[in-house]
Amino acid sequence: MARPLSRRTLFQAAALTAATVSTAAAGRAVAAPHAPAAGPRVPAAWSVRPFGLADVTLGPGVFDAKNRLMLDHARGYDVHRLLQVFRANAGLSTRGAVAPGGWEGLDGEANGNLRGHYTGHFLTLLAQAYRGTGEQVFADRIGTMVGGLAEVREALRHDPVVLGVAGRFGRAAENVRGSYQYVDLPAAVLAGAPALTLSAWVRPAHDAAWARICDFGDDTTRYLYLAARNANGVPRFAVTTSGPGGEQGLDGTAPLPLGEWSHLAVTLAEGTGTLYVNGTAVARDTGITLTPAALGTLRNNWLGRSAFPADPVFAGAFEDVNVYARALTAAEVAELRSRRAAETSAGRGDLASYAFDETAGGTFADGSGRGLDATLRRTWGAPSHPGFLAAYPETQFIELESMTRSDYTRVWAPYYTAHKILRGLLDAYLATDDGRALDLASGMCDWMYARLSALPAATLQRMWGLFSSGEFGGIVEAVCDLHALTGRAEHLALARLFDLDRLIDACAANTDVLEGLHANQHIPIFTGLVRLHDETGEERYLTAARNFWGMVVPHRMYAIGGTSSGEFWKARGAIAGSLGDTTAETCCAYNMLKLSRTLFFHDQNPAYMDYYERALYNQVLGSKQDRPDAEKPLVTYFIGLTPGHVRDYTPKQGTTCCEGTGMESATKYQDSVYFAKADGSALYVNLYSASRLTWAERGVTVTQTTRYPREQGSTLTVGGGPASFTLLLRVPSWATAGFRVTVNGRAVPGTPVPGRYFGVSRTWRDGDTVRISVPFRLRVERALDDPTLQALFHGPVHLAARAPGPDAVRFGLYGNAGLSGDLLPSLTPVPDTPLHYTLDGIGLAPFSEGTEDPTHSYFRRSEPRVVFGGTDSGVANPARGDGTTLLDEIWAGAPFDGKGALVTRVRSTVDAWVSAGLLGRADGDKVVRTAREATYAR
């Protein structure tokens, strides 16, 4: 066996093989345990860089708990199930594995037109799990999957070969369901015979209607067929010269059992046709006038394939198929029930005879003496390029090129699926240094470039503009990452072939065109555009991505950080008006986090990390159920924001896009806790999360000890050193008072500004300790289009009410508000359960808890009377036309230095409302007097 190629040799080989797929890397470059490949170079445009998952280890806390649940799932799930659809498509043995189901099986939505995507997600899951833990089990599973995919691609490159299995008497030939394979017989097989007998042993593997055992014909007008099941589920024979309406036929009386061998025979002579099942006549018709002679010489003579393109291919096994130029007697047919034709009095078929006992190759010998050997073929032919790799035929990609409108039942986002597979392979390579994964990824891009570069620009624009069918996910980002590894010009050119110009141009001009667009079809486009900017320097791409982010945050962002309603975007600012059971698709949050992170590498705008914290600590954490499961990852698709919504953690029978991204999210919670300036001069602490960073370039470790968000702060301990750099601590935009930093117990001078980073510069030494205090307060966030619809936050934590629907819960919060503006005194803490409260008898809990309790993310604000410090003024709380109440305007001035400052605010606000005719003077005086007499918490 040849020595595996090194990574350097692989890169050199990739540079030299511009037009073909490199096969030299088929051997695996074995790395030392937990020694990931050197990743793509950090783009020069990045002013900060991330740390690898191996550099940051999670400590005990909410992230670690959910991470462990997903790691257990990754350890236990049978990866051969994921390979099943790939192996089937290539005509390989599926090794008894059962497809995952849902979107990954042939019986899933749109007949499984998205199958293969989940395998890519799972590869990324395993790669992240291995990089984060170093456990060999994950590397082993990656090796199994990559090896399986390499076998699949090799099989797809060549004509199909027989899959020999145990038969009724000896060997048989199996067509795996999903292989799209059939047996092609020579044109002369029927020879214009005036009489006929068809005899076949079959073992059906699926109950699809109209799958043919044989179909001899020219088209859908002139033909003769034997189907395993008709629309009623029973066998059917038919012959016609005038299409379906003229069929003369015979129907069985009972379905053929699945997974069992059955013998079928049809005899036809002198106007009489008889259908036999297992040697017994089940149907006879003396009025069948058509014979093979009436059909003439037919062009298509198939076993397992129908002339009707919508009919499925036969899934199952064939053995001992014989065609006779006469009608066998009932006794002769009965003999065929118990032994091979060659051993019966009838002998082998005189028109054609196939034992199907071959164990290699793709040709079946004819035993009739006529030399009519048959050939195993695919209905869709062969791939257009040797780099093709998918779990379904290339026909989806081909058909997309001529589509003018979306139809996901025909073509469902083939380039989206290609992206997931490509991304998984790249991640597998970067985690394990397995050269086969890089070779497969490079081959896929060579194949895509060969297809797409030959298309006119107008065709590409039409394709990428199609909803669903033209969706391509984050493929541009993945192709750019591959280009950073290979340096191949074709790969960068491929990335640019996905430009959707009208969207890019609009967003570059800061023109909001998002209303009506499918959200998750477009979010990952912009992460790809940022990477295209990195590789090309074209500012239009980066500008478009920045502007797009600002069109989503906050204008189309729900309180939990998610976006989309029924997978689509509504009008700018439509929050209350877009709530439903299918809001906040989980994939959208995943991709918005990725975009925010990537933009931060270029522009350290703290708003990106404010958003990151919001979406990560609320929707992403809350999308994972808090219980183990070996079969399902237990991740939401949508998170409904209607009152009393119950989260569905096993959506659409599983294996959806959101379960895929959910698996990825749960194994990379640590990826954005810390960033470093590109020159090593500063360390960004973006998130307060229990973790340990190994910053090898500076020779230090940073251990973050915290129970955040149950704890209102964090402690950082430096190990190693000495090392001089600036520690940049994020001050959340909601931390409006009390953010403090000490180093070794001494206060750090300076004024932390909410929504900025607070810098601490020094030469750090082993044992230096930084304490960050981040006081939380209870606050509300109002829906942009309805100020009475509000969400409740305690620091970064979105508190959801747990109560049945369908009506929104109604809360009042000002009655006991503190001078700081903190609304927390209105809530009653639940003993021994951090971050759990009650209000008016209704429980409030962190949205991040993955329970199946009915929840209310939003509530209706109800402050009918003006109350201060628990004292009721007796005055109704008036409101302006926009819904803003008197109390809203008073408390908008918080925090107050003392009671006097609050009373002054009350007096000035009351005077303004009285002047505007919104409040009577007498009632205004009562309000001021109550404010002056009340007692307040700080």
Coordinates of N, CA and C in Angstrom, one line a residue, residues 680-826:
G680 N -2.2 40.1 18.0 CA -2.0 39.5 19.4 C -2.0 40.5 20.5
S681 N -2.3 41.8 20.2 CA -2.2 42.8 21.2 C -3.4 42.9 22.2
A682 N -4.5 42.2 21.9 CA -5.7 42.3 22.7 C -6.4 41.0 22.7
L683 N -7.1 40.8 23.8 CA -8.0 39.6 23.9 C -9.4 40.1 24.2
Y684 N -10.4 39.8 23.3 CA -11.8 40.1 23.5 C -12.5 39.0 24.3
V685 N -13.1 39.5 25.3 CA -14.0 38.6 26.1 C -15.4 39.0 25.7
N686 N -16.0 38.2 24.8 CA -17.3 38.6 24.2 C -18.5 38.1 25.1
L687 N -18.3 36.9 25.7 CA -19.4 36.3 26.4 C -18.9 35.9 27.8
Y688 N -19.8 36.0 28.8 CA -19.4 35.6 30.1 C -20.0 34.2 30.3
S689 N -19.1 33.2 30.1 CA -19.4 31.8 30.1 C -18.3 31.0 30.7
A690 N -18.6 30.1 31.5 CA -17.6 29.2 32.2 C -16.8 28.5 31.1
S691 N -15.5 28.7 31.1 CA -14.6 28.2 30.1 C -13.2 28.4 30.4
R692 N -12.3 27.7 29.6 CA -10.9 27.8 29.8 C -10.3 28.0 28.4
L693 N -9.6 29.1 28.2 CA -8.9 29.4 26.9 C -7.4 29.1 27.0
T694 N -6.9 28.4 26.0 CA -5.5 28.3 25.9 C -5.0 29.1 24.7
W695 N -4.3 30.2 25.0 CA -3.8 31.2 24.0 C -2.4 30.9 23.8
A696 N -2.1 29.9 23.0 CA -0.8 29.3 22.8 C 0.2 30.4 22.3
E697 N -0.2 31.3 21.4 CA 0.7 32.3 20.8 C 1.2 33.2 21.9
R698 N 0.5 33.5 22.9 CA 0.9 34.4 24.0 C 1.4 33.6 25.2
G699 N 1.3 32.3 25.2 CA 1.8 31.5 26.3 C 1.0 31.7 27.6
V700 N -0.3 31.9 27.5 CA -1.2 32.1 28.6 C -2.4 31.3 28.5
T701 N -3.0 31.0 29.7 CA -4.4 30.5 29.7 C -5.3 31.5 30.4
V702 N -6.5 31.5 30.1 CA -7.5 32.3 30.8 C -8.7 31.4 31.2
T703 N -8.9 31.3 32.5 CA -9.9 30.5 33.0 C -11.1 31.4 33.5
Q704 N -12.2 31.2 33.0 CA -13.4 32.0 33.3 C -14.3 31.1 34.2
T705 N -14.4 31.6 35.5 CA -15.2 30.9 36.4 C -16.5 31.7 36.7
T706 N -17.6 31.1 36.4 CA -18.9 31.8 36.6 C -20.1 30.9 36.5
R707 N -21.2 31.3 37.1 CA -22.4 30.6 36.9 C -23.4 31.4 36.0
Y708 N -22.8 32.4 35.4 CA -23.6 33.3 34.5 C -24.4 32.5 33.5
P709 N -25.7 32.8 33.4 CA -26.4 34.0 33.9 C -27.1 33.9 35.2
R710 N -26.8 32.8 35.9 CA -27.4 32.7 37.3 C -26.6 33.6 38.2
E711 N -25.3 33.9 37.8 CA -24.5 34.7 38.6 C -24.3 36.0 37.8
Q712 N -24.3 37.2 38.5 CA -24.2 38.5 37.8 C -22.8 38.9 37.7
G713 N -22.0 38.2 37.0 CA -20.6 38.5 36.9 C -19.8 37.3 36.6
S714 N -18.5 37.5 36.5 CA -17.6 36.4 36.2 C -16.2 36.8 36.7
T715 N -15.4 35.7 36.9 CA -14.0 35.8 37.3 C -13.0 35.2 36.3
L716 N -12.1 36.0 35.9 CA -11.1 35.5 34.9 C -9.7 35.4 35.7
T717 N -9.1 34.2 35.5 CA -7.8 33.9 36.1 C -6.8 33.6 35.0
V718 N -5.7 34.4 35.0 CA -4.7 34.2 34.0 C -3.7 33.2 34.5
G719 N -3.3 32.3 33.6 CA -2.2 31.4 33.9 C -1.1 31.6 32.9
G720 N 0.1 31.3 33.4 CA 1.3 31.5 32.5 C 1.8 32.9 32.5
G721 N 2.3 33.3 31.4 CA 2.8 34.7 31.3 C 4.3 34.7 31.7
P722 N 4.9 35.9 31.9 CA 4.2 37.2 31.7 C 3.9 37.5 30.2
A723 N 2.8 38.2 29.9 CA 2.4 38.6 28.6 C 1.7 39.9 28.6
S724 N 2.1 40.8 27.8 CA 1.4 42.2 27.7 C 0.4 42.2 26.6
F725 N -0.8 42.5 27.0 CA -1.9 42.7 26.1 C -3.1 43.3 26.8
T726 N -4.0 43.8 26.0 CA -5.2 44.5 26.6 C -6.3 43.5 26.6
L727 N -6.9 43.4 27.8 CA -8.1 42.6 28.0 C -9.3 43.5 27.7
L728 N -10.1 43.1 26.7 CA -11.3 43.9 26.2 C -12.5 43.2 26.7
L729 N -13.2 43.7 27.7 CA -14.4 43.1 28.3 C -15.6 43.8 27.8
R730 N -16.5 42.9 27.2 CA -17.8 43.5 26.7 C -18.7 44.0 27.8
V731 N -19.1 45.2 27.6 CA -20.1 45.8 28.5 C -21.5 45.7 27.8
P732 N -22.3 44.8 28.2 CA -23.6 44.6 27.4 C -24.4 45.9 27.4
S733 N -25.1 46.1 26.3 CA -25.9 47.3 26.1 C -27.0 47.5 27.2
W734 N -27.4 46.3 27.8 CA -28.4 46.4 28.8 C -27.8 46.7 30.2
A735 N -26.5 46.6 30.3 CA -25.8 46.8 31.6 C -25.6 48.3 31.9
T736 N -26.7 49.0 32.2 CA -26.7 50.5 32.2 C -26.2 51.0 33.5
A737 N -25.9 50.2 34.5 CA -25.4 50.8 35.8 C -24.7 49.7 36.5
G738 N -23.6 50.0 37.2 CA -22.9 49.1 38.1 C -21.9 48.2 37.5
F739 N -21.6 48.3 36.2 CA -20.6 47.4 35.7 C -19.2 47.8 36.2
R740 N -18.6 46.9 36.9 CA -17.3 47.2 37.6 C -16.3 46.1 37.3
V741 N -15.0 46.5 37.3 CA -13.9 45.6 37.0 C -12.8 45.8 38.1
T742 N -12.4 44.7 38.7 CA -11.2 44.7 39.6 C -10.1 43.8 39.1
V743 N -8.9 44.1 39.3 CA -7.8 43.2 39.0 C -7.0 43.0 40.3
N744 N -7.0 41.8 40.7 CA -6.3 41.4 42.0 C -6.9 42.2 43.1
G745 N -8.2 42.4 43.1 CA -8.9 43.1 44.2 C -9.0 44.6 44.1
R746 N -8.3 45.2 43.1 CA -8.2 46.7 43.0 C -9.1 47.1 41.8
A747 N -9.9 48.1 42.1 CA -10.7 48.7 41.0 C -9.9 49.2 39.9
V748 N -10.4 48.9 38.7 CA -9.7 49.4 37.5 C -10.4 50.8 37.2
P749 N -9.6 51.8 37.0 CA -10.1 53.2 36.7 C -10.7 53.2 35.3
G750 N -11.7 54.1 35.2 CA -12.3 54.3 33.9 C -13.8 54.1 34.0
T751 N -14.6 54.5 33.0 CA -16.0 54.4 33.0 C -16.5 53.5 32.0
P752 N -16.9 52.3 32.4 CA -17.5 51.4 31.4 C -18.7 51.9 30.7
V753 N -18.8 51.8 29.4 CA -20.0 52.4 28.6 C -20.8 51.2 28.1
P754 N -22.1 51.2 28.4 CA -22.9 50.1 27.9 C -22.9 50.0 26.4
G755 N -22.8 48.8 25.8 CA -22.7 48.6 24.4 C -21.3 48.9 23.8
R756 N -20.3 48.9 24.7 CA -18.9 49.1 24.3 C -18.0 48.0 24.9
Y757 N -16.7 48.0 24.6 CA -15.8 47.2 25.3 C -15.0 48.0 26.3
F758 N -14.7 47.5 27.5 CA -13.9 48.1 28.5 C -12.5 47.5 28.5
G759 N -11.5 48.3 28.3 CA -10.1 47.7 28.2 C -9.3 47.8 29.5
V760 N -8.6 46.7 29.7 CA -7.7 46.6 30.8 C -6.3 46.2 30.3
S761 N -5.3 47.2 30.3 CA -4.0 46.9 29.7 C -3.0 46.7 30.8
R762 N -2.2 45.7 30.7 CA -1.1 45.5 31.6 C -0.3 44.3 31.2
T763 N 0.8 44.1 31.8 CA 1.6 42.9 31.7 C 1.0 41.8 32.6
W764 N 0.4 40.8 32.0 CA -0.3 39.8 32.8 C 0.6 38.7 33.3
R765 N 0.5 38.4 34.6 CA 1.3 37.4 35.2 C 0.5 36.2 35.7
D766 N 1.1 35.1 35.9 CA 0.5 33.9 36.4 C -0.3 34.2 37.7
G767 N -1.6 33.9 37.8 CA -2.4 34.1 39.0 C -3.1 35.4 39.0
D768 N -2.9 36.3 38.1 CA -3.7 37.5 38.0 C -5.2 37.2 37.9
T769 N -6.0 37.9 38.7 CA -7.4 37.6 38.8 C -8.2 38.9 38.4
V770 N -9.1 38.7 37.5 CA -10.0 39.8 37.1 C -11.4 39.5 37.5
R771 N -12.0 40.4 38.2 CA -13.4 40.2 38.6 C -14.3 41.2 37.9
I772 N -15.3 40.7 37.2 CA -16.3 41.5 36.5 C -17.6 41.4 37.2
S773 N -18.2 42.6 37.6 CA -19.5 42.6 38.1 C -20.5 43.2 37.1
V774 N -21.5 42.4 36.8 CA -22.5 42.9 35.7 C -23.9 42.8 36.4
P775 N -24.3 43.9 37.1 CA -25.6 43.8 37.7 C -26.7 43.7 36.7
F776 N -27.6 42.8 37.0 CA -28.8 42.6 36.1 C -29.9 43.5 36.7
R777 N -30.8 43.9 35.8 CA -32.1 44.5 36.2 C -33.2 44.0 35.3
L778 N -34.4 44.0 35.9 CA -35.5 43.5 35.1 C -36.0 44.7 34.2
R779 N -36.2 44.4 33.0 CA -36.6 45.4 32.0 C -37.5 44.8 31.0
V780 N -38.2 45.7 30.3 CA -39.1 45.2 29.2 C -38.6 45.7 27.9
E781 N -38.9 44.9 26.8 CA -38.6 45.4 25.5 C -40.0 45.4 24.7
R782 N -40.3 46.5 24.1 CA -41.6 46.6 23.5 C -41.5 46.2 22.0
A783 N -42.5 45.6 21.5 CA -42.6 45.3 20.1 C -42.6 46.6 19.3
L784 N -41.9 46.6 18.2 CA -41.7 47.8 17.4 C -43.1 48.4 16.9
D785 N -44.0 47.5 16.7 CA -45.3 47.9 16.1 C -46.4 47.9 17.1
D786 N -46.1 47.6 18.3 CA -47.2 47.6 19.4 C -46.5 47.7 20.7
P787 N -46.5 48.9 21.3 CA -45.8 49.0 22.6 C -46.4 48.3 23.8
T788 N -47.7 47.9 23.6 CA -48.3 47.2 24.7 C -47.9 45.7 24.7
L789 N -47.3 45.2 23.6 CA -46.9 43.9 23.5 C -45.4 43.9 23.9
Q790 N -45.0 43.2 25.0 CA -43.7 43.4 25.6 C -43.1 42.0 25.9
A791 N -41.8 42.0 26.0 CA -41.0 40.9 26.5 C -40.2 41.2 27.7
L792 N -40.0 40.3 28.6 CA -39.4 40.6 29.9 C -38.0 40.0 29.9
F793 N -37.0 40.8 30.3 CA -35.6 40.4 30.4 C -35.0 40.7 31.8
H794 N -34.2 39.7 32.3 CA -33.4 40.0 33.5 C -32.0 39.8 33.0
G795 N -31.3 41.0 32.9 CA -30.0 40.9 32.2 C -30.1 40.4 30.8
P796 N -29.3 39.3 30.5 CA -29.4 38.8 29.1 C -30.5 37.7 29.0
V797 N -31.2 37.4 30.1 CA -32.1 36.3 30.1 C -33.5 36.7 29.8
H798 N -34.1 36.1 28.8 CA -35.5 36.4 28.5 C -36.3 35.5 29.4
L799 N -37.2 36.1 30.2 CA -38.1 35.4 31.1 C -39.4 35.2 30.3
A800 N -39.8 33.9 30.2 CA -41.0 33.6 29.5 C -42.0 33.1 30.6
A801 N -43.3 33.5 30.4 CA -44.3 33.1 31.3 C -44.8 31.7 30.9
R802 N -45.0 30.9 31.9 CA -45.5 29.5 31.7 C -46.9 29.4 32.1
A803 N -47.7 29.4 31.0 CA -49.2 29.3 31.3 C -49.8 28.9 30.0
P804 N -51.0 28.2 30.0 CA -51.7 27.8 28.8 C -52.1 29.1 28.0
G805 N -52.4 28.9 26.7 CA -53.0 29.9 25.9 C -54.5 29.7 25.8
P806 N -55.2 30.3 24.9 CA -54.6 31.0 23.7 C -54.5 32.5 23.9
D807 N -55.0 33.0 25.1 CA -54.9 34.5 25.3 C -53.6 34.9 25.9
A808 N -53.1 36.0 25.6 CA -51.9 36.5 26.1 C -52.0 36.8 27.6
V809 N -51.0 36.5 28.4 CA -51.0 36.9 29.8 C -50.9 38.4 29.9
R810 N -51.4 39.0 31.0 CA -51.4 40.4 31.2 C -50.7 40.7 32.5
F811 N -49.7 41.6 32.4 CA -48.9 41.9 33.6 C -48.8 43.4 33.8
G812 N -48.8 43.8 35.1 CA -48.4 45.2 35.4 C -47.1 45.1 36.2
L813 N -46.2 46.1 36.0 CA -44.8 46.0 36.6 C -44.4 47.2 37.3
Y814 N -45.0 48.4 37.0 CA -44.5 49.6 37.6 C -44.8 49.8 39.1
G815 N -45.8 49.0 39.6 CA -46.3 49.3 40.9 C -45.2 49.2 42.0
N816 N -44.2 48.4 41.9 CA -43.1 48.3 42.9 C -41.8 48.6 42.3
A817 N -41.7 49.2 41.1 CA -40.4 49.5 40.5 C -39.5 50.3 41.4
G818 N -38.2 50.0 41.3 CA -37.2 50.7 42.1 C -36.7 52.0 41.5
L819 N -36.0 52.8 42.2 CA -35.6 54.1 41.7 C -34.6 53.9 40.5
S820 N -33.9 52.7 40.5 CA -33.0 52.4 39.4 C -33.8 52.1 38.1
G821 N -35.1 52.0 38.2 CA -35.8 51.6 37.1 C -36.0 50.1 37.0
D822 N -35.4 49.4 37.9 CA -35.5 47.9 37.9 C -36.9 47.5 38.3
L823 N -37.5 46.6 37.5 CA -38.8 46.2 37.7 C -38.9 44.9 38.6
L824 N -37.7 44.4 39.0 CA -37.6 43.1 39.7 C -38.4 43.1 41.0
P825 N -38.6 44.2 41.7 CA -39.3 44.1 42.9 C -40.8 43.7 42.7
S826 N -41.3 43.8 41.5 CA -42.7 43.4 41.2 C -42.8 41.9 41.2

